[in-house]
Short mmCIF file of C-alpha atoms (C1' of nucleotides) in Angstrom, two decimals:
data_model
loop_
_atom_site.label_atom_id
_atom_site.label_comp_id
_atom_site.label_asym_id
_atom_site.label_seq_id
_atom_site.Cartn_x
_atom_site.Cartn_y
_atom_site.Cartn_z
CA UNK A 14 -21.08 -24.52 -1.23
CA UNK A 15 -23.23 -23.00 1.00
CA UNK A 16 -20.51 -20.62 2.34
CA UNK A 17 -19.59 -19.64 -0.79
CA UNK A 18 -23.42 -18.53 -2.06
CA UNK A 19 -23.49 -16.06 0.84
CA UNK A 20 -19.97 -14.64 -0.19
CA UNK A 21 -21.34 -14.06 -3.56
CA UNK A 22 -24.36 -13.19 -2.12
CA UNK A 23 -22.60 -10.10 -0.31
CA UNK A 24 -21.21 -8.94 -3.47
CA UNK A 25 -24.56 -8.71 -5.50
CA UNK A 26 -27.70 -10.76 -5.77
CA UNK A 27 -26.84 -14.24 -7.07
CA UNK A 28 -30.21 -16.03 -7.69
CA UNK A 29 -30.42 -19.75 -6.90
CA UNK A 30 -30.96 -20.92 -10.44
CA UNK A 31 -27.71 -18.77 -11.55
CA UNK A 32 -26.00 -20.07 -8.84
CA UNK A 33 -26.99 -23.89 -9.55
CA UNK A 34 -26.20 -22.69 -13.44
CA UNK A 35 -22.63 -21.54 -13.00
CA UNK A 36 -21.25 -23.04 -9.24
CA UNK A 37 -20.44 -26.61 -10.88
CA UNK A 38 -17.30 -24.47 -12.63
CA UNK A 39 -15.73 -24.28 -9.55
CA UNK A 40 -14.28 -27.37 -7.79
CA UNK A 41 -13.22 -28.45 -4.76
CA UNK A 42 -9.20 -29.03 -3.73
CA UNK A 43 -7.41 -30.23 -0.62
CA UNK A 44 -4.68 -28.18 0.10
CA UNK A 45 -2.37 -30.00 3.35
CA UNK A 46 -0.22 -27.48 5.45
CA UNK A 47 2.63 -26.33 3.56
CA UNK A 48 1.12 -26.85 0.37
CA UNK A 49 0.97 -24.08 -2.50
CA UNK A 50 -1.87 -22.61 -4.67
CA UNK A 51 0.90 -20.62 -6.50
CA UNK A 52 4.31 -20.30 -7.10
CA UNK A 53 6.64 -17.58 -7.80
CA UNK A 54 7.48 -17.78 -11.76
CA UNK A 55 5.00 -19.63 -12.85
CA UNK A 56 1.43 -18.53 -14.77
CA UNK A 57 -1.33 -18.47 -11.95
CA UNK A 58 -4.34 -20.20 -13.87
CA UNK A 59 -6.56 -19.92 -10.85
CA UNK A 60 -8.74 -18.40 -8.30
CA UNK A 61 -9.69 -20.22 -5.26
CA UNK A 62 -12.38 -19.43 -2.61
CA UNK A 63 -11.23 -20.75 0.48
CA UNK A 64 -13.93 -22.87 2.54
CA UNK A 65 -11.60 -24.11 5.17
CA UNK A 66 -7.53 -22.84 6.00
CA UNK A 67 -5.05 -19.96 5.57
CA UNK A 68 -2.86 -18.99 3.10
CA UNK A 69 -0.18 -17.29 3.37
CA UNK A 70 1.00 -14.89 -0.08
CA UNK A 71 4.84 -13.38 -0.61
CA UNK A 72 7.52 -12.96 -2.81
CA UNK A 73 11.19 -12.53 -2.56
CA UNK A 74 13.06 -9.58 -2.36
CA UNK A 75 16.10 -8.25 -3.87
CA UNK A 76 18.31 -9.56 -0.41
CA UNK A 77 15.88 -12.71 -1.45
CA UNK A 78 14.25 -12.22 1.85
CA UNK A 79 10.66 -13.73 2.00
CA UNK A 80 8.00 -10.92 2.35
CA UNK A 81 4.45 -11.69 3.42
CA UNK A 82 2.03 -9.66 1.52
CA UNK A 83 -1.28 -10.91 2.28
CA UNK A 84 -2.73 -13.74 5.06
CA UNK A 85 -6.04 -15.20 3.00
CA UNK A 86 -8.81 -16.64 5.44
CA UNK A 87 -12.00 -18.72 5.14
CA UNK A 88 -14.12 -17.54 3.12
CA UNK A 89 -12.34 -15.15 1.33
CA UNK A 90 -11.32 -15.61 -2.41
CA UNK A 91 -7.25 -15.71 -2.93
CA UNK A 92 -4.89 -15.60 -5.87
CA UNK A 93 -1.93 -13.86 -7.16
CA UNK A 94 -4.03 -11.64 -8.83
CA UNK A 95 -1.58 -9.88 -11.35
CA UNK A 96 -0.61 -12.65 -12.47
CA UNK A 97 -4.16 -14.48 -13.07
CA UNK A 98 -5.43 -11.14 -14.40
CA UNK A 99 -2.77 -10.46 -16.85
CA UNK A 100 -1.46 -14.60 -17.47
CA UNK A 101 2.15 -13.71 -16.77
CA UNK A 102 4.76 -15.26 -14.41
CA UNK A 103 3.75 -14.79 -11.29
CA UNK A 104 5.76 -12.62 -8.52
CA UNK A 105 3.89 -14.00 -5.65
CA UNK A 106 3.72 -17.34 -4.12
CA UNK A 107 0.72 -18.81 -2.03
CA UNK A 108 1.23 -21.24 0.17
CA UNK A 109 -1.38 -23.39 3.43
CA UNK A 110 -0.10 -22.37 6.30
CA UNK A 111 -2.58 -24.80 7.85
CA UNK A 112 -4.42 -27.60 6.06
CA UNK A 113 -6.60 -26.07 3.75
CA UNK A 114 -9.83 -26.69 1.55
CA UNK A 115 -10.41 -24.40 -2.04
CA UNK A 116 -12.70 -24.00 -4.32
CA UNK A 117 -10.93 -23.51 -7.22
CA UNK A 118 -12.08 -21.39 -10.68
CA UNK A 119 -9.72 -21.73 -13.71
CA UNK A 120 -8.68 -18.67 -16.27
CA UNK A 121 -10.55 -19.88 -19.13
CA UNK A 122 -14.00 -20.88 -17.31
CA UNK A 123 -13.61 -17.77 -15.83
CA UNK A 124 -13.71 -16.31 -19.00
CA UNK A 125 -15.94 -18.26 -20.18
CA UNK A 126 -18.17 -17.27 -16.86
CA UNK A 127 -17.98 -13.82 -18.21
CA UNK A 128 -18.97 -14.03 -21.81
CA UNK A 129 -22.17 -16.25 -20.79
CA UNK A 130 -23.33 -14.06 -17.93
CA UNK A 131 -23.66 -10.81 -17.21
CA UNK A 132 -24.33 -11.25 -13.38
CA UNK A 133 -20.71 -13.34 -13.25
CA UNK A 134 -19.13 -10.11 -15.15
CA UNK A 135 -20.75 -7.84 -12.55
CA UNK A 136 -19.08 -10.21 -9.73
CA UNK A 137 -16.07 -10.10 -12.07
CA UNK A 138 -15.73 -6.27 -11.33
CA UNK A 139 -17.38 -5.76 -8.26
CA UNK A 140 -14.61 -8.31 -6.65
CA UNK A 141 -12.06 -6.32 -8.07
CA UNK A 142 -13.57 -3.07 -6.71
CA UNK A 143 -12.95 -4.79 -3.50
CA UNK A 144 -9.50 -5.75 -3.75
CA UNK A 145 -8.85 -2.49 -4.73
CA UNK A 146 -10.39 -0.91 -1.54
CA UNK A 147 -8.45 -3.76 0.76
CA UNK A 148 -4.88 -3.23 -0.66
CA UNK A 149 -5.44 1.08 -0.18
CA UNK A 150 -6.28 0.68 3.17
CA UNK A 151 -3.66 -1.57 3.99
CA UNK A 152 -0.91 0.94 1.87
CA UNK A 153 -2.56 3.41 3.81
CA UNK A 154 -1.64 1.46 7.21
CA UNK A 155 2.12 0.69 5.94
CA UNK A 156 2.28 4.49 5.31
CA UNK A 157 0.68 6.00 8.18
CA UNK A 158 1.01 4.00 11.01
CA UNK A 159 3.98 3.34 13.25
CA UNK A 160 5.57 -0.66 13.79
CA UNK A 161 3.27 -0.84 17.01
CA UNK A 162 0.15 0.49 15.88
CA UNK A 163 0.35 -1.84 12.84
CA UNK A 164 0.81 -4.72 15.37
CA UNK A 165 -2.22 -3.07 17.49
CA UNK A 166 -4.24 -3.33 14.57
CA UNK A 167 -3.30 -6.60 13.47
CA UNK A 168 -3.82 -7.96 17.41
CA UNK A 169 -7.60 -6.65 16.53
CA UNK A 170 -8.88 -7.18 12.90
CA UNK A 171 -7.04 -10.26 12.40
CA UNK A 172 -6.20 -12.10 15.75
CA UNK A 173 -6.58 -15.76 14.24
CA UNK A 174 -3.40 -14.82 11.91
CA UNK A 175 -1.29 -14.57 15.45
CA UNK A 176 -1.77 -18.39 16.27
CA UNK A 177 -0.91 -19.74 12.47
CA UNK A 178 1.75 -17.55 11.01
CA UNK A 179 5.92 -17.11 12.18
CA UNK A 180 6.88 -14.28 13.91
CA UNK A 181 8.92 -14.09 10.71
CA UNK A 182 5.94 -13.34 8.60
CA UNK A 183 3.71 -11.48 10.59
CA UNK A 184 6.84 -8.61 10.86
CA UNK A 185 7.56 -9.33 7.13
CA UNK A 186 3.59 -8.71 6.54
CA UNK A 187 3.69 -5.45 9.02
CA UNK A 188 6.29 -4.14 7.12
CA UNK A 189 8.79 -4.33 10.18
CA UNK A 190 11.96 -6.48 11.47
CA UNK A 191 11.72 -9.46 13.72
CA UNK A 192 13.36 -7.42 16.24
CA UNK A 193 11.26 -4.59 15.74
CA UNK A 194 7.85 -6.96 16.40
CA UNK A 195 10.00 -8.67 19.51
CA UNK A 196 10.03 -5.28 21.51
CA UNK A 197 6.93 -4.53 20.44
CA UNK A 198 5.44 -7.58 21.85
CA UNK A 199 7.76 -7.56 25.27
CA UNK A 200 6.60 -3.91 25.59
CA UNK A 201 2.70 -4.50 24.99
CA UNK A 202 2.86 -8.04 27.40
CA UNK A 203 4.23 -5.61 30.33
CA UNK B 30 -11.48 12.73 -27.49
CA UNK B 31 -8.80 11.02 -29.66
CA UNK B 32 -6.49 10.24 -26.61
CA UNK B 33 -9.28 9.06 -24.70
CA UNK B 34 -10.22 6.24 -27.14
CA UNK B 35 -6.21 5.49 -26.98
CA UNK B 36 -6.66 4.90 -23.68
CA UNK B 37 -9.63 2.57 -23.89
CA UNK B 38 -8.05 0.59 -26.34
CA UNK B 39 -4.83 0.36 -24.13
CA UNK B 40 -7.70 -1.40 -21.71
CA UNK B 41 -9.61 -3.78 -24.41
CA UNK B 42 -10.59 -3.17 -27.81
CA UNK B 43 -13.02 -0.66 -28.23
CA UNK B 44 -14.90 -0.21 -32.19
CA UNK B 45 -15.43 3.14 -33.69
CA UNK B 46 -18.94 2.32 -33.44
CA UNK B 47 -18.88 1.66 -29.87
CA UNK B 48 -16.83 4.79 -29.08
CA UNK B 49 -19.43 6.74 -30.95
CA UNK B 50 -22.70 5.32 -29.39
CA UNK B 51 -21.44 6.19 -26.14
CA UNK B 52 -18.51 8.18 -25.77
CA UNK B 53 -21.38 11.15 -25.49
CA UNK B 54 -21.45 9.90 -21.53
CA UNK B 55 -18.89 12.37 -21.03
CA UNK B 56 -18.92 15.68 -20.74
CA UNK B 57 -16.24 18.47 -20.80
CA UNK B 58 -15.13 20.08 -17.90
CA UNK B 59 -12.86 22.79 -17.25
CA UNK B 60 -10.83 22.81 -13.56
CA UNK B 61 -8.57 25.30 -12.57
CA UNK B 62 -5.75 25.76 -10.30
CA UNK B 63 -6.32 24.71 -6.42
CA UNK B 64 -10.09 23.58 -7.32
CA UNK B 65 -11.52 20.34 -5.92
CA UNK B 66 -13.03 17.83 -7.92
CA UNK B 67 -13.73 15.72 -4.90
CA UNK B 68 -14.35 16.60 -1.14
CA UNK B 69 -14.15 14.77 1.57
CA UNK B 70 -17.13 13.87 3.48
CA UNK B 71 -19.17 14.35 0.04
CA UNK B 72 -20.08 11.36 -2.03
CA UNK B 73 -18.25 11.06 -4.96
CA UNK B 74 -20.44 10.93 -7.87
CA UNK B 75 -18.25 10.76 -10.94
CA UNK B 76 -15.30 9.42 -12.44
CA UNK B 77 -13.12 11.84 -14.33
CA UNK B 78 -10.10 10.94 -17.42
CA UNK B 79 -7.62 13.56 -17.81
CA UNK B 80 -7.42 15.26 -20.83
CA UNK B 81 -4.28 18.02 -19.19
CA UNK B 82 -3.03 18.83 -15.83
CA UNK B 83 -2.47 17.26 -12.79
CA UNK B 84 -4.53 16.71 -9.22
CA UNK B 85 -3.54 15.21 -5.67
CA UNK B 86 -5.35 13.04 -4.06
CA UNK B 87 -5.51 13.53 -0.16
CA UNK B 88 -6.95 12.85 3.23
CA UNK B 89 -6.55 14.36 6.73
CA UNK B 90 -5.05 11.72 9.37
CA UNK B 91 -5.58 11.93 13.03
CA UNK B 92 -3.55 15.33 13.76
CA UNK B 93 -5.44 16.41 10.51
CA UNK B 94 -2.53 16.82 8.53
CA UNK B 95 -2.89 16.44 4.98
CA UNK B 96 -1.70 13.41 3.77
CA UNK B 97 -1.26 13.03 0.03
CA UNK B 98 -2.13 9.59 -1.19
CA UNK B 99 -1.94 10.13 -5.24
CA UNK B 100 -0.74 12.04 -8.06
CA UNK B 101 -3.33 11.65 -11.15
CA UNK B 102 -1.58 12.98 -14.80
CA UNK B 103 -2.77 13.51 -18.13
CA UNK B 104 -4.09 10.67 -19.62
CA UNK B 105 -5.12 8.95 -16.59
CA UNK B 106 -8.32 8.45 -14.65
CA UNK B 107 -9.10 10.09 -11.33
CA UNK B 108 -11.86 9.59 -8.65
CA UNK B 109 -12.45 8.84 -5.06
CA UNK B 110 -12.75 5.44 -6.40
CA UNK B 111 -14.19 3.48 -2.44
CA UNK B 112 -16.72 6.83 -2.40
CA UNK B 113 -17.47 6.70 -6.28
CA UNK B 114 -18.05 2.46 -6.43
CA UNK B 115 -20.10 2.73 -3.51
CA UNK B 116 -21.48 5.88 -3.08
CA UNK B 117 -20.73 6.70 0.38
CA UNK B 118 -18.66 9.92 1.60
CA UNK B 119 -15.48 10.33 0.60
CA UNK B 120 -12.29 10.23 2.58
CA UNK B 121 -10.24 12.20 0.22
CA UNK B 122 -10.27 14.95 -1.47
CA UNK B 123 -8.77 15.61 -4.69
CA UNK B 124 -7.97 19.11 -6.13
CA UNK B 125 -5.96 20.56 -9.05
CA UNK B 126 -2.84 21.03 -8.15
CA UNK B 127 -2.73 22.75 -11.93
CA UNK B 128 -5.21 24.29 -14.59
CA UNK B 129 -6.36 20.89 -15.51
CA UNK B 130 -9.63 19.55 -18.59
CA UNK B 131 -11.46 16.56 -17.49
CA UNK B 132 -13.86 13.99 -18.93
CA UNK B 133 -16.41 13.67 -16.47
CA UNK B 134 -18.91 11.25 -16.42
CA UNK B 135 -21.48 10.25 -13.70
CA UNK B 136 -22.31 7.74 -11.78
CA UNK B 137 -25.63 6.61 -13.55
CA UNK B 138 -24.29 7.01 -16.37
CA UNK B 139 -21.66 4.78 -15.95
CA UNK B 140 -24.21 2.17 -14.72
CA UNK B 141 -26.29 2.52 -18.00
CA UNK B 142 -23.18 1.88 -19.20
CA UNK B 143 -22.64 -1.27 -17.99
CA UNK B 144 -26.26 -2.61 -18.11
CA UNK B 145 -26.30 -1.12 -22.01
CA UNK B 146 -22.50 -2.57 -23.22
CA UNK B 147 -20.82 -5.85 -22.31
CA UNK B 148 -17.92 -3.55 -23.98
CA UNK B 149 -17.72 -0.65 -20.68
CA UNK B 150 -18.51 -3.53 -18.25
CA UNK B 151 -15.50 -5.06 -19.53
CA UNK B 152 -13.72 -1.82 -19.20
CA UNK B 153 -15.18 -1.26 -15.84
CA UNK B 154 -13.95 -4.69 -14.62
CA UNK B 155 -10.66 -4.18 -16.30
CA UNK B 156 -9.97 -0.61 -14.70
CA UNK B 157 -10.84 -1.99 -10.91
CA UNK B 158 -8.14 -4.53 -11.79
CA UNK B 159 -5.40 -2.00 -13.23
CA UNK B 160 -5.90 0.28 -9.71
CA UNK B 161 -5.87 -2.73 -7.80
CA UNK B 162 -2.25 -3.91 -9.35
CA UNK B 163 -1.36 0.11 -9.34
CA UNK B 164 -1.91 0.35 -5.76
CA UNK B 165 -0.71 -2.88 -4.86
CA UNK B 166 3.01 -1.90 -6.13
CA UNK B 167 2.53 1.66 -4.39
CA UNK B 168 2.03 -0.48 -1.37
CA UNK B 169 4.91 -3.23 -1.77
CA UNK B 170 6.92 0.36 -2.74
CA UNK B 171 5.95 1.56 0.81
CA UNK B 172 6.46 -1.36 2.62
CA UNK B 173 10.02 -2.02 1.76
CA UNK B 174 11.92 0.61 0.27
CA UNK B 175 14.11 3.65 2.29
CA UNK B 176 13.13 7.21 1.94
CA UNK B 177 15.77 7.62 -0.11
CA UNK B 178 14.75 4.89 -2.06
CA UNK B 179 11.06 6.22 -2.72
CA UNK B 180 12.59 9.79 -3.52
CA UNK B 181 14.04 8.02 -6.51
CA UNK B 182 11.92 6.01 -7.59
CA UNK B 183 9.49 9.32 -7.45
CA UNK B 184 12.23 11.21 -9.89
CA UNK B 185 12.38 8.30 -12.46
CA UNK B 186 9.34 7.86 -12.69
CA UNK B 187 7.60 10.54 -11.95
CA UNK B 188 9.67 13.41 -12.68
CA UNK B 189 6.90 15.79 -13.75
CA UNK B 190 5.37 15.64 -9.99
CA UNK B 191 8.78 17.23 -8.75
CA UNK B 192 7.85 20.68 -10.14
CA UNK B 193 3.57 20.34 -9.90
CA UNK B 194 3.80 19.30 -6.18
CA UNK B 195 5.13 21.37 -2.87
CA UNK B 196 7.64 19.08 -1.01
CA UNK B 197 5.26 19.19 1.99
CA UNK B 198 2.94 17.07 -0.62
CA UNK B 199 5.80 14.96 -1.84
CA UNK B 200 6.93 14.32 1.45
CA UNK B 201 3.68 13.01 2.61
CA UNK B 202 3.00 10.90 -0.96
CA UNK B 203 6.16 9.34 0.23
CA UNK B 204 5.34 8.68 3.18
CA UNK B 205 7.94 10.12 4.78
CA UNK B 206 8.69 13.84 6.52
CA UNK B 207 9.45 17.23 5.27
CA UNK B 208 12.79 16.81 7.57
CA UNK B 209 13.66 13.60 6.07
CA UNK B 210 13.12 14.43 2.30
CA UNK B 211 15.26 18.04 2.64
CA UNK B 212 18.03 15.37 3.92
CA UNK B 213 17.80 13.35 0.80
CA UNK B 214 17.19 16.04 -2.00
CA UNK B 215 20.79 17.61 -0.45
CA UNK B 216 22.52 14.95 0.18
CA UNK B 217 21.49 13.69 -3.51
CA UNK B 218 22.72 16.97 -5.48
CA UNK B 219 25.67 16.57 -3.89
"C1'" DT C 11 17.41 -40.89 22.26
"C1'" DG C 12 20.80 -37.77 21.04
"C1'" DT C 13 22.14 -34.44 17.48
"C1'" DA C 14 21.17 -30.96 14.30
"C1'" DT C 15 18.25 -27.42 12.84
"C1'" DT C 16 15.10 -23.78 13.33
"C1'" DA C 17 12.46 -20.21 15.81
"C1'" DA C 18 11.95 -16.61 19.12
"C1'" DA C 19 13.77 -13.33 22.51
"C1'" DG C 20 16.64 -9.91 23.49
"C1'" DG C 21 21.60 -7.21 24.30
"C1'" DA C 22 24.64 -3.70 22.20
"C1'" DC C 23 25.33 -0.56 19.05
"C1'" DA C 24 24.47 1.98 14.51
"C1'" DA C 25 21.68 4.16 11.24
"C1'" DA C 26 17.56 6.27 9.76
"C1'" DT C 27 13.98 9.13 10.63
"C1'" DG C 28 11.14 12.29 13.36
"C1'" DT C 29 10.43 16.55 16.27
"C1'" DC C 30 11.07 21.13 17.19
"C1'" DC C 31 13.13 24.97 15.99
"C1'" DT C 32 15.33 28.99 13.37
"C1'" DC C 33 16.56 31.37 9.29
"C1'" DG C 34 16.19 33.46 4.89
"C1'" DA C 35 14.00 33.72 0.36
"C1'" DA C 36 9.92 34.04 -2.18
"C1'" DA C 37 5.21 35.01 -2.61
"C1'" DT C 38 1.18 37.43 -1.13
"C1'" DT C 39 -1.38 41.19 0.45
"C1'" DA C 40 -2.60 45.62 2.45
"C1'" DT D 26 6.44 49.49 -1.26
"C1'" DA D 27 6.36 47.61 3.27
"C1'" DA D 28 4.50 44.23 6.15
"C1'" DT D 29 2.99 39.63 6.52
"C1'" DT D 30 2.70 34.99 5.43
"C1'" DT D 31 4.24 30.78 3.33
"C1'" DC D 32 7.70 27.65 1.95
"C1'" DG D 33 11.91 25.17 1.84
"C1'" DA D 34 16.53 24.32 3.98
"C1'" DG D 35 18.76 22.73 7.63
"C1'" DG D 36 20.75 22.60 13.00
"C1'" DA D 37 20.31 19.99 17.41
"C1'" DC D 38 18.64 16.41 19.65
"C1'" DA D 39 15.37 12.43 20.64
"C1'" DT D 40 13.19 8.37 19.18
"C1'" DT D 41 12.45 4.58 16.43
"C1'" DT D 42 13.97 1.01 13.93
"C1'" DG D 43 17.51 -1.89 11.95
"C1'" DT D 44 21.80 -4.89 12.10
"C1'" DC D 45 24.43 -8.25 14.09
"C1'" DC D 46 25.00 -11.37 17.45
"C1'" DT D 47 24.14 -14.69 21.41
"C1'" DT D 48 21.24 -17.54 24.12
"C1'" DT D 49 17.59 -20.59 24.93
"C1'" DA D 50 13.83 -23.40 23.79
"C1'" DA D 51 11.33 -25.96 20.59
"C1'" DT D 52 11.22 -28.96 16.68
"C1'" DA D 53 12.81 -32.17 13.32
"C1'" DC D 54 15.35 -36.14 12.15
"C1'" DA D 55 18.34 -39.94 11.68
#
DNA sequence: TGTATTAAAGGACAAATGTCCTCGAAATTA
DNA sequence: TAATTTCGAGGACATTTGTCCTTTAATACA
């Protein structure tokens, strides 16, 4: 739990006592390699703080080609957050790409989080703030940046992702072909 | 003021009452033509809902080109939203790309807000989560759809941009070059 | 262990897009 | 009004990226 107090902790001051008031709504799951938190179609009734693992989000295309949205890390929250905000089908799935350990929130406590304290709200929006400020930087990548300074910047802010994901998904995630990220990689090794 | 309630009660229910008691946060403001409601490198202190007009959102990349990032319409909000939610410098700049009437409020203001009304921290939390799922299809749009796929999408569902916005501006919303768009607007009219 | 399946690299060619440039029309300004 | 500037269209060519395919190695599996 520990990990997860500082997380909240870098959002906005979480006192002890609220944290020993409110942390028993979120519990703990195993999630083995290959595993998912959500599937495509279906309602995603949760939010999960990861302690331990990766997670790997997509969804399918119109050529039903997988595309890799988002790699989620330790000790970082994950979702598919449309879906959990709104309670519709979800577009995404979210699967362990390594053996994984969550904390896991569900809609209603959530809610329920919300209504009893106003600290919880404040994480509430503050957390959304955030993913708001994550997926415009990374549209502002896909947009601006060419297939090999994508993979540059990848190689740098998230090297750990290079080791656990298919070459598959990291050029689905960059926003490039396989062949495209093989060149790319033969050219940067010389 | 009437479609400004509208639009709150799009977001969550909002009482007369409550729209009274503090819909006095925001004030009038007149912008015309090619004026800047946000500059880069300034903080961004306040969040702004269109009553008329139209502004672009922009920032300069490396070669300091202009790169538009966002089209903001009637009946919409607009702000530097990283720069206004944490009060550091802005990256963008937004101007009125038509003689445009905003309601303006501030930044404390908006925090009284929330302290004062479970009702606008709702609202608050709510409209973080709308951007994030707004920006998170402009992404996905980015990511995996041809030029003259974006194009469009752009004139279905924004049609109104096509005659507000220079193509330069379109172009770069797009993500895509002057060159490239010319192809598509003649090979589509054909 | 041997067979089938999957994953990654890369060749050959095609398509899409970018770069640099010129031209003419429209808008601006002196 | 005439000169200047800005804007959009588009030619010529280069570069990037994608598509389709083959090969090889690794992995799964029966």
């Amino acid at each position: 739990m520990e990990n997860f107090k500082l997380f909240l902790n870098s959002l906005t001051p979480v006192s002890d006592g609220e944290f020993e008031n409110y942390s028993q709504y979120f519990k703990g799951r195993s999630l083995p390699k290959n595993n998912y938190f959500a599937v495509q179609g279906k309602i995603c009734h949760e939010v999960a703080f990861i302690k331990k693992g990766t997670l790997r989000t997509y969804y399918l295309n119109e050529k039903s080609e997988e595309v890799t949205s988002c790699f989620c890390t330790q000790n970082n929250l994950t979702t598919s957050y449309k879906s959990f905000v709104s309670q519709q089908p979800s577009e995404l799935s979210i699967q362990a790409i390594e053996d994984t350990e969550l904390l896991v929130i569900d809609y209603r406590d959530l809610q329920n989080l919300y209504q009893k304290s106003s600290v919880w709200q404040n994480i509430g929006r503050i957390i959304a703030e955030r993913q708001y400020m994550v997926m415009e930087q990374y549209a502002s990548v896909l947009c601006n940046e060419t297939a090999k300074e994508k993979y540059l910047r990848l190689l740098k802010e998230e090297p750990s992702i290079l080791n656990k994901a298919s070459i598959n998904d990291i050029a689905s995630y960059l926003g490039i072909t396989r062949r495209t990220l093989s060149r790319i990689r033969k050219e940067i090794t010389k």
